Short mmCIF file of C-alpha atoms in Angstrom, two decimals:
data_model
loop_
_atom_site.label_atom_id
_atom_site.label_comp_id
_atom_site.label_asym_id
_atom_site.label_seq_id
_atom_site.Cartn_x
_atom_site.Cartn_y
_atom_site.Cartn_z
CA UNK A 1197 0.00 0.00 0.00
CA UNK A 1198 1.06 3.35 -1.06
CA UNK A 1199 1.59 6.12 1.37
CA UNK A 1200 -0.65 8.37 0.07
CA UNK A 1201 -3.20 5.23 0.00
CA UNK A 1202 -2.07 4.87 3.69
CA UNK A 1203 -2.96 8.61 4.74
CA UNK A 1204 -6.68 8.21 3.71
CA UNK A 1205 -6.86 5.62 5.56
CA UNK A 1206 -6.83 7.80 9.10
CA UNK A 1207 -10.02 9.93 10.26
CA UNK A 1208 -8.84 13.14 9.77
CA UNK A 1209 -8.37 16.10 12.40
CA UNK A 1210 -11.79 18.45 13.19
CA UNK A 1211 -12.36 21.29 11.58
CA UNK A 1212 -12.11 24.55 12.46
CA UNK A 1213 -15.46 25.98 13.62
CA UNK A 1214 -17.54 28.84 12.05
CA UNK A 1215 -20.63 29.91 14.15
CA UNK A 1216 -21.48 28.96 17.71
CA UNK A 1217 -23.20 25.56 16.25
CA UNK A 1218 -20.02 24.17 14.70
CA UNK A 1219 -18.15 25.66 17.91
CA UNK A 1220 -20.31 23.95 20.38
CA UNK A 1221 -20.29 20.29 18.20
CA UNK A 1222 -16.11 20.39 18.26
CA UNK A 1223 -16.00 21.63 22.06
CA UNK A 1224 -18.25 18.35 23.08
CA UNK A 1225 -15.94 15.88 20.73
CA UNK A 1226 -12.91 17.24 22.22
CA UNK A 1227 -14.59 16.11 25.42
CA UNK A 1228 -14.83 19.76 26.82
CA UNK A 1229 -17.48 20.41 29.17
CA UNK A 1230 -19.87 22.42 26.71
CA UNK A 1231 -23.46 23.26 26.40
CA UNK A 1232 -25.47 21.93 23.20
CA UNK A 1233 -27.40 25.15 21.43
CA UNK A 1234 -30.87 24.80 21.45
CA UNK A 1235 -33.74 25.37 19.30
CA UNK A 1236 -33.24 28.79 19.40
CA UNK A 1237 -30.02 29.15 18.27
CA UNK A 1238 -30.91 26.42 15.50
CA UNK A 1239 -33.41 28.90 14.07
CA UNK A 1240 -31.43 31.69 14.43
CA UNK A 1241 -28.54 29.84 11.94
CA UNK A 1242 -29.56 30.20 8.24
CA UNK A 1243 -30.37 27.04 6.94
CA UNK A 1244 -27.97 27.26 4.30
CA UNK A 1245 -24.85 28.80 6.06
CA UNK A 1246 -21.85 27.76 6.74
CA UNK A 1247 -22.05 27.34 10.73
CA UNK A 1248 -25.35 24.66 10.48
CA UNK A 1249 -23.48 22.93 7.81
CA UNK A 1250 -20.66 22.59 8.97
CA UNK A 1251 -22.40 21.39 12.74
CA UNK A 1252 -24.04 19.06 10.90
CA UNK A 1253 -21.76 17.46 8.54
CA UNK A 1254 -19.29 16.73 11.33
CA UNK A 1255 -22.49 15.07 13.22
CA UNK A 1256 -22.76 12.79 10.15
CA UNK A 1257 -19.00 12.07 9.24
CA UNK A 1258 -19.47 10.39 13.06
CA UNK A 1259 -21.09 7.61 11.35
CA UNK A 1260 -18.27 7.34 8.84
CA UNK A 1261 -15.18 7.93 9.10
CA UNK A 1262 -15.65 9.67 12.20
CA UNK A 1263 -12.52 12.08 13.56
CA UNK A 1264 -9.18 11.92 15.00
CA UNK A 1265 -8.61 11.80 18.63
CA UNK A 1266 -12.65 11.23 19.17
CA UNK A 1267 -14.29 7.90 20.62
CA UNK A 1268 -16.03 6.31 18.20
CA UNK A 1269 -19.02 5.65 20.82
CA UNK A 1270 -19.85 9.32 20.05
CA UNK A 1271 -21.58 8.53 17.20
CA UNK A 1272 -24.81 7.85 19.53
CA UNK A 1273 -24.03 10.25 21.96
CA UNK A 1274 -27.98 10.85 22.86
CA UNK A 1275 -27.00 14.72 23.23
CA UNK A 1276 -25.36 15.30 19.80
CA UNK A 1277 -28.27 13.27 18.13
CA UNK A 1278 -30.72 15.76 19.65
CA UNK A 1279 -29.01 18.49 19.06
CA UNK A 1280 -28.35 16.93 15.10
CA UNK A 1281 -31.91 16.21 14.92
CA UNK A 1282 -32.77 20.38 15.34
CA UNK A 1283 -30.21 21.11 12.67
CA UNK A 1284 -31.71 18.43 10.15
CA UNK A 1285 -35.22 19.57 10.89
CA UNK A 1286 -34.30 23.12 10.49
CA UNK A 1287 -32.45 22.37 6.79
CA UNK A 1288 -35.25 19.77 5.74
CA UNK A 1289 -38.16 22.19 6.50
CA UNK A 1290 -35.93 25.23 4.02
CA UNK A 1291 -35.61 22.58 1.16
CA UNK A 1292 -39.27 21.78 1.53
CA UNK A 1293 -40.12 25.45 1.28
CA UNK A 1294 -37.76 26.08 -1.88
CA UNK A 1295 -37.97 23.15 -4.20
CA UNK A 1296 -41.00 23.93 -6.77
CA UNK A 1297 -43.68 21.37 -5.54
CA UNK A 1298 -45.21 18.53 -6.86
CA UNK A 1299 -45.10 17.19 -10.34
CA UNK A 1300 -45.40 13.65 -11.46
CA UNK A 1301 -42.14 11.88 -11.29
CA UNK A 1302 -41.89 10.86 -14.99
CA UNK A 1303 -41.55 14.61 -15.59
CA UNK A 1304 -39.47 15.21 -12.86
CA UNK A 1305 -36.97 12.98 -14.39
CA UNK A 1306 -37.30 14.50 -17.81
CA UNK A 1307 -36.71 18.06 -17.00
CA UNK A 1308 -33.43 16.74 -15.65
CA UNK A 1309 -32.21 15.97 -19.31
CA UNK A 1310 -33.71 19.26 -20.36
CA UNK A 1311 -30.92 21.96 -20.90
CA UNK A 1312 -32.47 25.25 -18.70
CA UNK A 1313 -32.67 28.58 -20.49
CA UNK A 1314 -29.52 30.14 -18.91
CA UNK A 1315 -27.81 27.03 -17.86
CA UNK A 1316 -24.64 28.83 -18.00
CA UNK A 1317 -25.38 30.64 -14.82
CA UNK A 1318 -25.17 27.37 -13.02
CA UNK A 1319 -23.60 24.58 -14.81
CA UNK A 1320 -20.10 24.28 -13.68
CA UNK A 1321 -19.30 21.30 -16.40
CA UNK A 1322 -20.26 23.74 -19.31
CA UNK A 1323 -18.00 26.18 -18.19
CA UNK A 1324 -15.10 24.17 -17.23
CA UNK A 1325 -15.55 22.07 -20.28
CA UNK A 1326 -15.55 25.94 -22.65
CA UNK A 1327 -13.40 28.32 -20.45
CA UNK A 1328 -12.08 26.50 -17.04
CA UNK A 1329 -8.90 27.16 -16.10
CA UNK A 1330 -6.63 24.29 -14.40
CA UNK A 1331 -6.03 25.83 -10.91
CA UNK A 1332 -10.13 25.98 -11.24
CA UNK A 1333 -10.75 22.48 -12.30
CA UNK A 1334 -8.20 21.63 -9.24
CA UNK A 1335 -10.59 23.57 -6.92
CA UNK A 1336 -13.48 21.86 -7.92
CA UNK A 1337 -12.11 18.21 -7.59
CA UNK A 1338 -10.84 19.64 -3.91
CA UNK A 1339 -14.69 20.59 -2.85
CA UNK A 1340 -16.14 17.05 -4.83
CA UNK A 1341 -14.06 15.25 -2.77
CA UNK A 1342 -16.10 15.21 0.07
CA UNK A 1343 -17.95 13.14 -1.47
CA UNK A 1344 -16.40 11.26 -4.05
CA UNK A 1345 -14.25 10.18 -1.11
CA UNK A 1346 -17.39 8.81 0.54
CA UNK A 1347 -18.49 7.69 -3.62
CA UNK A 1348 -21.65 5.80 -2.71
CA UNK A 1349 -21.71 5.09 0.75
CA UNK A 1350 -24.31 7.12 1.46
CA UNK A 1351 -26.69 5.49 -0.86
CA UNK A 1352 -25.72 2.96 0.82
CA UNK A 1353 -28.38 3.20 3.54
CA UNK A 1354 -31.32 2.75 1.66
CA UNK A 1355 -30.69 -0.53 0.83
CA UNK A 1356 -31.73 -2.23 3.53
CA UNK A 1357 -35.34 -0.25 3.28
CA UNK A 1358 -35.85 -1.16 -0.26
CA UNK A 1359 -37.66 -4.38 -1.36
CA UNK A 1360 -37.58 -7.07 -4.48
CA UNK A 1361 -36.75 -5.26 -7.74
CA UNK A 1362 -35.85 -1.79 -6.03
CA UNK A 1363 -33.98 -3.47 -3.99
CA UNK A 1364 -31.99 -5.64 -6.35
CA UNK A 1365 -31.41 -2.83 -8.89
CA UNK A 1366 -30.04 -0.70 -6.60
CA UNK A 1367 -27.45 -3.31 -5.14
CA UNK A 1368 -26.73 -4.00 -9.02
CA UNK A 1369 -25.28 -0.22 -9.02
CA UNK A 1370 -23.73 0.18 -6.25
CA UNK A 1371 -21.35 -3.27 -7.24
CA UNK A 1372 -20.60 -0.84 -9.75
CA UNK A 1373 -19.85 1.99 -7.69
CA UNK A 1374 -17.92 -0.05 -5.20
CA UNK A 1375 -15.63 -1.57 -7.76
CA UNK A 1376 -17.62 -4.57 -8.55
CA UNK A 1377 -15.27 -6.35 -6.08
CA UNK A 1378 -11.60 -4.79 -7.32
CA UNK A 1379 -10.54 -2.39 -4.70
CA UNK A 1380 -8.61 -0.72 -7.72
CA UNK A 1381 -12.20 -0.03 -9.51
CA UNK A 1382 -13.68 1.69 -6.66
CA UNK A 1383 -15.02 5.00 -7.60
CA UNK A 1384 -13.88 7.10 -4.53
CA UNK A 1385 -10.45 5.58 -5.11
CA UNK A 1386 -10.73 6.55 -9.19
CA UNK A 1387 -11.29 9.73 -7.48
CA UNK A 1388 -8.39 9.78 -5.63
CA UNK A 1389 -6.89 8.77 -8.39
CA UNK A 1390 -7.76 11.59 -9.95
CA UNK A 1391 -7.00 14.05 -7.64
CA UNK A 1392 -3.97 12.50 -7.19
CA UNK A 1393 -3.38 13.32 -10.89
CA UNK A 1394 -3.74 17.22 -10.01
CA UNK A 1395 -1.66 17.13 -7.48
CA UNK A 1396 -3.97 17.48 -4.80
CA UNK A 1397 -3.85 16.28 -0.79
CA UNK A 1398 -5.55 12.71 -1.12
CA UNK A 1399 -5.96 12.21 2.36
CA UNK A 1400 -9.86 11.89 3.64
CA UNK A 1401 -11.81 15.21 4.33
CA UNK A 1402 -8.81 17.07 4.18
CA UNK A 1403 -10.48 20.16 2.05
CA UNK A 1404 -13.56 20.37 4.39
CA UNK A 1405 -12.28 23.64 6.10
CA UNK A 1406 -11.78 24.82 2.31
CA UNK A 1407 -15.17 24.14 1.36
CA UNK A 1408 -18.51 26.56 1.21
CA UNK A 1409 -21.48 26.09 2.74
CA UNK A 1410 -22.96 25.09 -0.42
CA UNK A 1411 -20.76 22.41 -0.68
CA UNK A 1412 -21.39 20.82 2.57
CA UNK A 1413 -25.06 21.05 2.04
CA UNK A 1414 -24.91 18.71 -1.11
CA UNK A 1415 -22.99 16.06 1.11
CA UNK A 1416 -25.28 16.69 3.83
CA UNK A 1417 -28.29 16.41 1.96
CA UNK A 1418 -27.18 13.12 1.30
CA UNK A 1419 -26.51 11.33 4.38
CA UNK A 1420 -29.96 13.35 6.01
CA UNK A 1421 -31.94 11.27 3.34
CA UNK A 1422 -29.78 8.35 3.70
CA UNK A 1423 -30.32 7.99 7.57
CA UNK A 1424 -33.67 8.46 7.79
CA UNK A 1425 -35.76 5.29 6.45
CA UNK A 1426 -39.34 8.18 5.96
CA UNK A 1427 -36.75 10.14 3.11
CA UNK A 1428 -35.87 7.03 1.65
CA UNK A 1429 -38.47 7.98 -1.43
CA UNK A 1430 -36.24 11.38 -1.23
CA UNK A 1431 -32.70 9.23 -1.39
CA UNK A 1432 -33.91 7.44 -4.39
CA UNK A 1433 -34.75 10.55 -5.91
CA UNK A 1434 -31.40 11.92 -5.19
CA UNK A 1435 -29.56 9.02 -6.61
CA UNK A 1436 -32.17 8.98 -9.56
CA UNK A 1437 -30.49 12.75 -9.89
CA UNK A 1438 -26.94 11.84 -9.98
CA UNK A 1439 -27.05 8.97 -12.37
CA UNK A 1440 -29.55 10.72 -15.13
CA UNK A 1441 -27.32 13.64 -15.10
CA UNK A 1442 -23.67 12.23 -14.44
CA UNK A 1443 -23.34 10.99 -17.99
CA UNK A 1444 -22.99 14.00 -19.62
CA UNK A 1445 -21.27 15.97 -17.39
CA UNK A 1446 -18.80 13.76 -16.76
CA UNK A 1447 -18.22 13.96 -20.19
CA UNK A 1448 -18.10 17.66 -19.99
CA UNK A 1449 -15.74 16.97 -17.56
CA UNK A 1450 -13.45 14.23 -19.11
CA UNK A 1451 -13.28 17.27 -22.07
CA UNK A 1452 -12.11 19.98 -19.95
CA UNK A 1453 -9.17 17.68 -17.94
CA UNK A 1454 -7.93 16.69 -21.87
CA UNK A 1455 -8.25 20.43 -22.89
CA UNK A 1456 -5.63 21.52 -19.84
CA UNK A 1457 -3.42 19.08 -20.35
CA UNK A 1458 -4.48 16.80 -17.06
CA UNK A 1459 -2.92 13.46 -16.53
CA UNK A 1460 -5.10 9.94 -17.75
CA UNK A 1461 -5.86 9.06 -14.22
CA UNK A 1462 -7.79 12.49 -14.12
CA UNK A 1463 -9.47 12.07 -17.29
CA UNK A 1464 -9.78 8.55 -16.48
CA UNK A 1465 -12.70 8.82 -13.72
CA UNK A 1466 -15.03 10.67 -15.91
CA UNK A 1467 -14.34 8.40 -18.85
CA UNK A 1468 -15.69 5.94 -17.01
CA UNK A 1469 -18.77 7.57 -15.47
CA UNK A 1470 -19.73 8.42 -19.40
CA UNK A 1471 -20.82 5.25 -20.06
CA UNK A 1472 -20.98 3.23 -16.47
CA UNK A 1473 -23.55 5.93 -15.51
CA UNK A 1474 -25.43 6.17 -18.56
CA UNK A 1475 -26.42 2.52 -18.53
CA UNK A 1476 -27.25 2.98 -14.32
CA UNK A 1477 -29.68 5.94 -15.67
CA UNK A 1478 -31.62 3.35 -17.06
CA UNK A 1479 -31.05 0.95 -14.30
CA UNK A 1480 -32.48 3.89 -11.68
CA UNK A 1481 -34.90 5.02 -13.96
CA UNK A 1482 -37.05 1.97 -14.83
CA UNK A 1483 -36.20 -0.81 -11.83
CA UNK A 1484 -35.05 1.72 -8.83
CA UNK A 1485 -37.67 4.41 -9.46
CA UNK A 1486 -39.89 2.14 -11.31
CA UNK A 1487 -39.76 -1.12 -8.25
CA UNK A 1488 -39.94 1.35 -5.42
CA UNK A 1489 -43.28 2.67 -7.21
CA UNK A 1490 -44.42 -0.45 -7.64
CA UNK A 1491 -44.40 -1.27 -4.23
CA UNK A 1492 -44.92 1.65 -2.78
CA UNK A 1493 -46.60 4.01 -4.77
CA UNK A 1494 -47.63 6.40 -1.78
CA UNK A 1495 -43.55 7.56 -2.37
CA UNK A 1496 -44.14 9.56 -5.57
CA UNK A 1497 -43.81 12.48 -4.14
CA UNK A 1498 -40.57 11.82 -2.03
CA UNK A 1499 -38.98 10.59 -4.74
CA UNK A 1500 -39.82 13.96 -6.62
CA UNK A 1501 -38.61 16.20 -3.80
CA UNK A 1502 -35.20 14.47 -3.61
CA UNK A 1503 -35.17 15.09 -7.45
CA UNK A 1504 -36.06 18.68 -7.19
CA UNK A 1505 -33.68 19.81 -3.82
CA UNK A 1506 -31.05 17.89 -5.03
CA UNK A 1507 -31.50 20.40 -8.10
CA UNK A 1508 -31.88 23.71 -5.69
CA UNK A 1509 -28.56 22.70 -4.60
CA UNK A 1510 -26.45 21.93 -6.97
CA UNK A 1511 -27.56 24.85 -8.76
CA UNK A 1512 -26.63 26.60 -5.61
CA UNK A 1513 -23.01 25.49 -5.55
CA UNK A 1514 -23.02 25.87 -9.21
CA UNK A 1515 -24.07 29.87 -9.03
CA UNK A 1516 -21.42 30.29 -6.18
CA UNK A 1517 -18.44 28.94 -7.79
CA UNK A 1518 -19.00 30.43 -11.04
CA UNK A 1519 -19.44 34.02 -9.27
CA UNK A 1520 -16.16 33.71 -7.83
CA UNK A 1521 -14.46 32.22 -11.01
CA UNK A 1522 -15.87 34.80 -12.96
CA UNK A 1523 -14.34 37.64 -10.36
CA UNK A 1524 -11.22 36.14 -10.61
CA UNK A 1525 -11.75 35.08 -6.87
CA UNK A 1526 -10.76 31.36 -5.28
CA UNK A 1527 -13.96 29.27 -4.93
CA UNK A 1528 -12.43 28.28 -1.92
CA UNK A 1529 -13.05 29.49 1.87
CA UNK A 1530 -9.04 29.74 2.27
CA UNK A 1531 -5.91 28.93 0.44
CA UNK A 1532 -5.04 24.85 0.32
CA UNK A 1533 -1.64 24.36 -0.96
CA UNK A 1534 -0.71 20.77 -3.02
CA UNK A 1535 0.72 17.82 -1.33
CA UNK A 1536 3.23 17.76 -4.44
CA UNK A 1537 4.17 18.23 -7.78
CA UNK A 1538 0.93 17.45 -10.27
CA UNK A 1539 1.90 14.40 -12.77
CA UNK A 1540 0.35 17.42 -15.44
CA UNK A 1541 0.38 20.69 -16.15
CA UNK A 1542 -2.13 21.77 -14.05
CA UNK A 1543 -0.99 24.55 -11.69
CA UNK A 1544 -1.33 24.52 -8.07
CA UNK A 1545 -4.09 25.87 -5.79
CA UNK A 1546 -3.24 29.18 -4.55
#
């Protein structure tokens, strides 16, 4: 094993807090004697900003990876789940007010392949793929890696609350996702791969103090539906999301690492979401989507409000980092320098 296969391995440091939330959540880890917020200062947080977020994905990443230094039997701490459960129903309740409402799933799904007027206001892969500079295709793969460093765990959960042909379907993509039993194939370590490529940090969560709000929220957004067996309609929407629209960004994507000259690892991880993911949009589409509704019809309209906030917030990431691009402004929250010299000739972070 590799040493930077080796550092990803470890549960990284916390973060550095930003609000009172996040402040109070690292205090109680660090087994300081600390108050929890309550409701009050919940409500008081905006349900998209950077202190909830950040409170909240370090709640969740307790049920991964969890941190350095901190007891793994805080993950059911019966105080941090209380206070987690004020900060989830604060978000939930803001996504519920934003998405547009109810339509019938089978035109949910196709206004997802349906190019928006003015998509170039939020579509990061359009951009990158025309006018995206390397040190800004570097940035991006830094705030996607809280994710793709997690790539498919957290649809991971709804498995167990699926049944028969939902059920089955869904395992049948996440072999994918997971390798299909070669460590070498898995997609969060084609992702490190990647990053790996740009000369980026590999090691696990170590951009989260670099990343937005926004960008937490997407991860978060995914582990709230994953953990909670009343939003699985909403996960399955979600993942419906991702795999009907991965296809052709990643091959947006795959365009714009050729175009600056990044290394075939890079390129290599969209390659292969091109065509893995457009034959799982079909696989979602007519056995996920299509089993779940068979058996339980009654979560139509989940389904379409995972579709739709997933949507609201990658359109809100997508707005963000394209403001600051466009300024000539890092999209990041603070300067990350690279763990070493790229294997391309994309330049460093600043």
């Amino acid at each position: 094993m590799s040493t930077r296969q080796e550092s990803r391995l470890h549960s990284p440091p916390l973060p550095t807090p930003r609000g009172p939330l996040s402040a109070a959540v690292v205090s109680v880890l660090r087994n300081h004697r600390q108050t929890l917020p309550g409701n009050d200062v919940v409500t008081a947080a905006g349900p998209y900003g950077d202190d909830l977020h950040l409170a909240l994905y370090v709640l969740y990443e307790l049920h991964y990876q969890g941190f350095e230094s901190v007891d793994d039997e805080r993950e059911w701490d019966p105080s941090l789940l209380d206070l987690r459960r004020l900060l989830e129903q604060h978000f939930l309740a803001a996504l519920r007010a934003d998405v547009p409402g109810p339509v019938p799933v089978k035109q949910a799904l196709e206004d997802l392949q349906t190019e928006p007027v003015g998509h170039d206001e939020t579509s990061v892969s359009h951009y990158l793929q025309r006018d995206g500079e390397p040190a800004q295709l570097a940035e991006y793969a830094a705030l996607r890696s809280l994710y793709h460093l997690k790539e498919a765990d957290p649809h991971a959960w709804v498995i167990p609350r699926l049944h028969g042909r939902a059920k089955a379907a869904m395992v049948a993509v996440e072999y994918d996702e997971f390798g299909g039993g070669r460590p070498e194939n898995i997609h969060a370590r084609l992702f490190a791969d990647l990053m790996d490529d740009l000369g980026l940090d590999t090691a696990y969560g170590h951009y989260l103090d670099a990343a937005p709000a926004a960008a937490l929220a997407i991860v978060n957004q995914m582990s709230l539906f994953g953990l909670h067996r009343a939003l699985r309609g909403a996960l399955v929407g979600h993942f419906a999301t991702v795999e009907v629209t991965s296809s052709p960004a990643s091959r947006r994507l795959a365009g714009a690492l050729s175009r600056t000259g990044a290394g075939p690892a890079a390129i290599r991880f969209y390659d292969e979401h091109v065509e893995a993911d457009a034959v799982h949009e079909q696989i979602v589409r007519h056995d996920v989507v299509g089993g779940l509704l068979e058996s339980e019809p009654e979560m139509e309209a989940d389904i379409v409000f995972g579709i739709q906030s997933t949507t609201l917030l990658e359109d809100r990431l997508g707005v963000e980092l394209l403001n600051a691009w466009h300024a000539g402004r890092s999209a990041l929250r603070e300067p990350h320098g690279r763990s070493h010299e790229p294997n391309s000739s994309v330049s460093p972070l600043q």
